């Protein structure tokens, strides 16, 4: 079967071309970049909402894009179990569109933070983590001003196994220092109940080539390979 | 400012009476009020370079003998051919005055402006670098405010547009207290074809002129004339002359412009920056040797009732002018519609060589297209400041502190300490090109995706050295910035500069400018580095205190690395490896951080540049690279070579065992050995088996080289061979001092 992925280009997205580069040039996946107003879901097996500043993050990160017609299309995919992935600003859009629970507040430092962090895998069944092992520690960069996760009931998330990634140190310990933005429960990535929709604040597309990683890692590929695997499993 | 009335309309102009007479002589009549406004803006120092142009003539042809230079000075940006069909554009300019008044929007719109300059070369902006100057931070809320909001302005604008900020430089010095410097540099990448598609000229009669982007408002009128005088107590009242940036619109402009250029229908491209529509239309037609008709009623304005004078002079942000082939007009407009960008076809070019601007039916501007660019020039007087005589004779006091204490103080000083607080706020990775990232090397290294090529870029200069000797100081800046790209494995390809000086009408201030230009010219010609662009910012003075800033001829150098394996990084890699200090260390403590931090001294003899030795050192390093003999490299900069060694220890938590016995001239004092800021030196790490080969190659190039020690796994730096006795430094303590200074000052 041939798998086709869509990357949505919201006005102000700026990791769209980076995501396309990784999917197309690094991983040789069939992928289209589509302007948000033109997106129709029927052709695609999965969709990625890339990072950036959709609509300038005016009002607050992701809120305006959450009302784009592209989100109505994505909702159809969400409902029938196809993978819907949001990275950074895309993750904020997913939260604003209520595809995933919770919200993203200003970082504790009130400043934009760009740095490499460690992520611990908490759930390896989702559309964006099934190629990982539980407890794996992965190196990825973050680059955001509004990344502090908040949710009313973290207990509910835990019970439903919706926490996918947490910020940790290199050994996988969830220390205060390892939590770059003050996220509740060190949460860096979450999914919906059905686990086909995952929102993630760090950038796997910036961590999919050894040359870009200060540690010489390419952990970002695991995320996109998980997406492919999820689609294959669904079909078979 | 003078108030003038012409035909019943009022305006305030900056122009002198002689200039007004020259306008009348040129037109053989009285100008209309809108024409007068156009002349006033275009003949301002900022747009016309009327003080600097006569001096800058010495750069003529400074880029002509390099076959890889595609565009040089006078264009919106310098462009070089980096092979494989790619063109690299880069430029640096100042946004000092707006930032000193309104740091957040001043810095943000500075970024916006430099992005447009690169964009109008038809290429994608891929990196930003920002060298900054502020007053000292300690106990200085004003400097802290400027610093905090300039950095935030750069971060918010750059991050949102998706252009990584990959480098910069910050110095803190009391001379910048009320007149901070915000210089902004941008690098663009495209195919050579993209670049050739869309010159910033309108060469063809009959093309449409399309204005695209933000609407035209009353903001920023006379921004450039405000930038062409000194800041005063009244300057707070100029805050409305600072524009407000909109990075979201800018991001859409970037994408829409690049998509339009790709169609091949765009035959000319110009950004609307200083001087607004006046500057864009007159330069497009004037430089293109055509003419044109523009109708101001077509321009979409932010508010009703704007006069033609206001529309022509508005400096509202986020606007671009396109010159479009008639048959491609609908295609190009379709692209603008997709991005939901406002646009208007405001006129057409013709072959009249006259720029005619209509306000509905009435003709408000009717000028020879070239007239606005023919400003008069001034021959400015220059005179070496008298105070330098005394400053240059200042002696280094007798060593009064323990040396380890001095080093801990130096590494914690504002000008040497880590700038992580700054670059963490910049998205320096977007674009997936950043290979050597902020804080990991002397320069920022970007890959050119689809090739095995990399570019390295570095920006800066030492203002303290330039204050004492602008000629040697600017050469030092060139050695330093070239050294930074060389340390990462690159060969310097070209440079651009941004000259920040005081009031050119004051002979002492103009002397600094003149000497710095001489230094740049001499060094670049000797070293065969093309000068592909420049910007001049005068009037950086504090009129209340009657002081000029320290002369700051900012230098940006871009270099090329062929092959991933040839990228060299700063951190020490392995215990047991040998350390070399390359380049001679001289008694050059004038203007050093040691003088300033430990003794509060500004003077002394600053470092001098020996071009021949510098050239030999660079060739030596290149040969070591060719033989794969360098494991880590870092150039020696502020604070001297022990500071460099400490910085190299940090990442992998290594230490060094140094023996300086017989390494230096016996007449040098310990502090001269350790803290001298002699230019053109490097610290390299090499495998023990390479030692003989390295010394042999050094001998061939007649380069001064010292095998000063070895790396150890224990994180401490031990130094023997000083008159002082043995010296021991803890790497963790050095790192702690290095890291904590700015957060401690800024996070209150």
JSON list of C-alpha atoms in Angstrom, two decimals, chain A residues 11-15 17-18 21 35 37-38 53 55-56 58 111-116 141 143 205-206 209 211-212 214, chain B residues 124 159-160 162 246 248 251-252 338-340 421 424-432 434-435 437 447 449 454 564 747:
[
{"chain": "A", "resi": 11, "resn": "UNK", "atom": "CA", "xyz": [-0.46, 31.21, 7.72]},
{"chain": "A", "resi": 12, "resn": "UNK", "atom": "CA", "xyz": [2.48, 31.79, 10.06]},
{"chain": "A", "resi": 13, "resn": "UNK", "atom": "CA", "xyz": [3.53, 28.15, 10.28]},
{"chain": "A", "resi": 14, "resn": "UNK", "atom": "CA", "xyz": [7.30, 28.06, 10.11]},
{"chain": "A", "resi": 15, "resn": "UNK", "atom": "CA", "xyz": [8.29, 24.44, 10.70]},
{"chain": "A", "resi": 17, "resn": "UNK", "atom": "CA", "xyz": [9.15, 23.11, 5.31]},
{"chain": "A", "resi": 18, "resn": "UNK", "atom": "CA", "xyz": [11.37, 21.49, 7.96]},
{"chain": "A", "resi": 21, "resn": "UNK", "atom": "CA", "xyz": [12.22, 18.04, 4.46]},
{"chain": "A", "resi": 35, "resn": "UNK", "atom": "CA", "xyz": [-2.43, 25.52, 2.41]},
{"chain": "A", "resi": 37, "resn": "UNK", "atom": "CA", "xyz": [-7.93, 26.58, 3.21]},
{"chain": "A", "resi": 38, "resn": "UNK", "atom": "CA", "xyz": [-7.35, 23.99, 0.49]},
{"chain": "A", "resi": 53, "resn": "UNK", "atom": "CA", "xyz": [3.23, 30.88, 14.87]},
{"chain": "A", "resi": 55, "resn": "UNK", "atom": "CA", "xyz": [-1.86, 33.55, 12.69]},
{"chain": "A", "resi": 56, "resn": "UNK", "atom": "CA", "xyz": [1.02, 35.16, 14.56]},
{"chain": "A", "resi": 58, "resn": "UNK", "atom": "CA", "xyz": [-2.24, 36.59, 18.15]},
{"chain": "A", "resi": 111, "resn": "UNK", "atom": "CA", "xyz": [10.50, 33.79, 28.12]},
{"chain": "A", "resi": 112, "resn": "UNK", "atom": "CA", "xyz": [10.81, 31.90, 24.87]},
{"chain": "A", "resi": 113, "resn": "UNK", "atom": "CA", "xyz": [13.12, 28.90, 25.37]},
{"chain": "A", "resi": 114, "resn": "UNK", "atom": "CA", "xyz": [15.15, 27.21, 22.65]},
{"chain": "A", "resi": 115, "resn": "UNK", "atom": "CA", "xyz": [17.18, 24.22, 23.90]},
{"chain": "A", "resi": 116, "resn": "UNK", "atom": "CA", "xyz": [17.68, 20.49, 23.67]},
{"chain": "A", "resi": 141, "resn": "UNK", "atom": "CA", "xyz": [14.89, 20.40, 21.07]},
{"chain": "A", "resi": 143, "resn": "UNK", "atom": "CA", "xyz": [11.44, 26.14, 20.97]},
{"chain": "A", "resi": 205, "resn": "UNK", "atom": "CA", "xyz": [11.67, 17.20, 12.80]},
{"chain": "A", "resi": 206, "resn": "UNK", "atom": "CA", "xyz": [14.68, 19.01, 14.25]},
{"chain": "A", "resi": 209, "resn": "UNK", "atom": "CA", "xyz": [19.33, 13.76, 11.43]},
{"chain": "A", "resi": 211, "resn": "UNK", "atom": "CA", "xyz": [24.20, 16.16, 12.01]},
{"chain": "A", "resi": 212, "resn": "UNK", "atom": "CA", "xyz": [21.63, 18.37, 13.77]},
{"chain": "A", "resi": 214, "resn": "UNK", "atom": "CA", "xyz": [24.55, 17.83, 19.70]},
{"chain": "B", "resi": 124, "resn": "UNK", "atom": "CA", "xyz": [14.93, 33.22, 1.28]},
{"chain": "B", "resi": 159, "resn": "UNK", "atom": "CA", "xyz": [11.13, 33.56, 16.08]},
{"chain": "B", "resi": 160, "resn": "UNK", "atom": "CA", "xyz": [7.74, 34.31, 14.58]},
{"chain": "B", "resi": 162, "resn": "UNK", "atom": "CA", "xyz": [10.83, 31.37, 11.30]},
{"chain": "B", "resi": 246, "resn": "UNK", "atom": "CA", "xyz": [4.08, 42.75, 12.57]},
{"chain": "B", "resi": 248, "resn": "UNK", "atom": "CA", "xyz": [3.09, 37.49, 11.20]},
{"chain": "B", "resi": 251, "resn": "UNK", "atom": "CA", "xyz": [6.13, 35.81, 7.39]},
{"chain": "B", "resi": 252, "resn": "UNK", "atom": "CA", "xyz": [3.32, 35.88, 4.82]},
{"chain": "B", "resi": 338, "resn": "UNK", "atom": "CA", "xyz": [-3.86, 32.93, -1.70]},
{"chain": "B", "resi": 339, "resn": "UNK", "atom": "CA", "xyz": [-1.88, 34.38, 1.19]},
{"chain": "B", "resi": 340, "resn": "UNK", "atom": "CA", "xyz": [-4.71, 36.84, 1.87]},
{"chain": "B", "resi": 421, "resn": "UNK", "atom": "CA", "xyz": [20.51, 34.23, 28.64]},
{"chain": "B", "resi": 424, "resn": "UNK", "atom": "CA", "xyz": [18.05, 30.77, 24.71]},
{"chain": "B", "resi": 425, "resn": "UNK", "atom": "CA", "xyz": [15.34, 33.29, 23.84]},
{"chain": "B", "resi": 426, "resn": "UNK", "atom": "CA", "xyz": [16.16, 33.05, 20.13]},
{"chain": "B", "resi": 427, "resn": "UNK", "atom": "CA", "xyz": [14.88, 30.14, 18.09]},
{"chain": "B", "resi": 428, "resn": "UNK", "atom": "CA", "xyz": [18.29, 29.28, 16.64]},
{"chain": "B", "resi": 429, "resn": "UNK", "atom": "CA", "xyz": [17.30, 25.92, 15.14]},
{"chain": "B", "resi": 430, "resn": "UNK", "atom": "CA", "xyz": [14.26, 26.56, 12.96]},
{"chain": "B", "resi": 431, "resn": "UNK", "atom": "CA", "xyz": [15.04, 25.81, 9.32]},
{"chain": "B", "resi": 432, "resn": "UNK", "atom": "CA", "xyz": [16.96, 22.63, 10.24]},
{"chain": "B", "resi": 434, "resn": "UNK", "atom": "CA", "xyz": [21.97, 25.06, 12.26]},
{"chain": "B", "resi": 435, "resn": "UNK", "atom": "CA", "xyz": [24.92, 22.73, 12.69]},
{"chain": "B", "resi": 437, "resn": "UNK", "atom": "CA", "xyz": [24.64, 26.26, 17.34]},
{"chain": "B", "resi": 447, "resn": "UNK", "atom": "CA", "xyz": [24.34, 23.60, 6.17]},
{"chain": "B", "resi": 449, "resn": "UNK", "atom": "CA", "xyz": [20.72, 21.37, 2.26]},
{"chain": "B", "resi": 454, "resn": "UNK", "atom": "CA", "xyz": [28.34, 24.76, 4.97]},
{"chain": "B", "resi": 564, "resn": "UNK", "atom": "CA", "xyz": [30.92, 17.88, 6.85]},
{"chain": "B", "resi": 747, "resn": "UNK", "atom": "CA", "xyz": [16.46, 37.85, 36.84]}
]
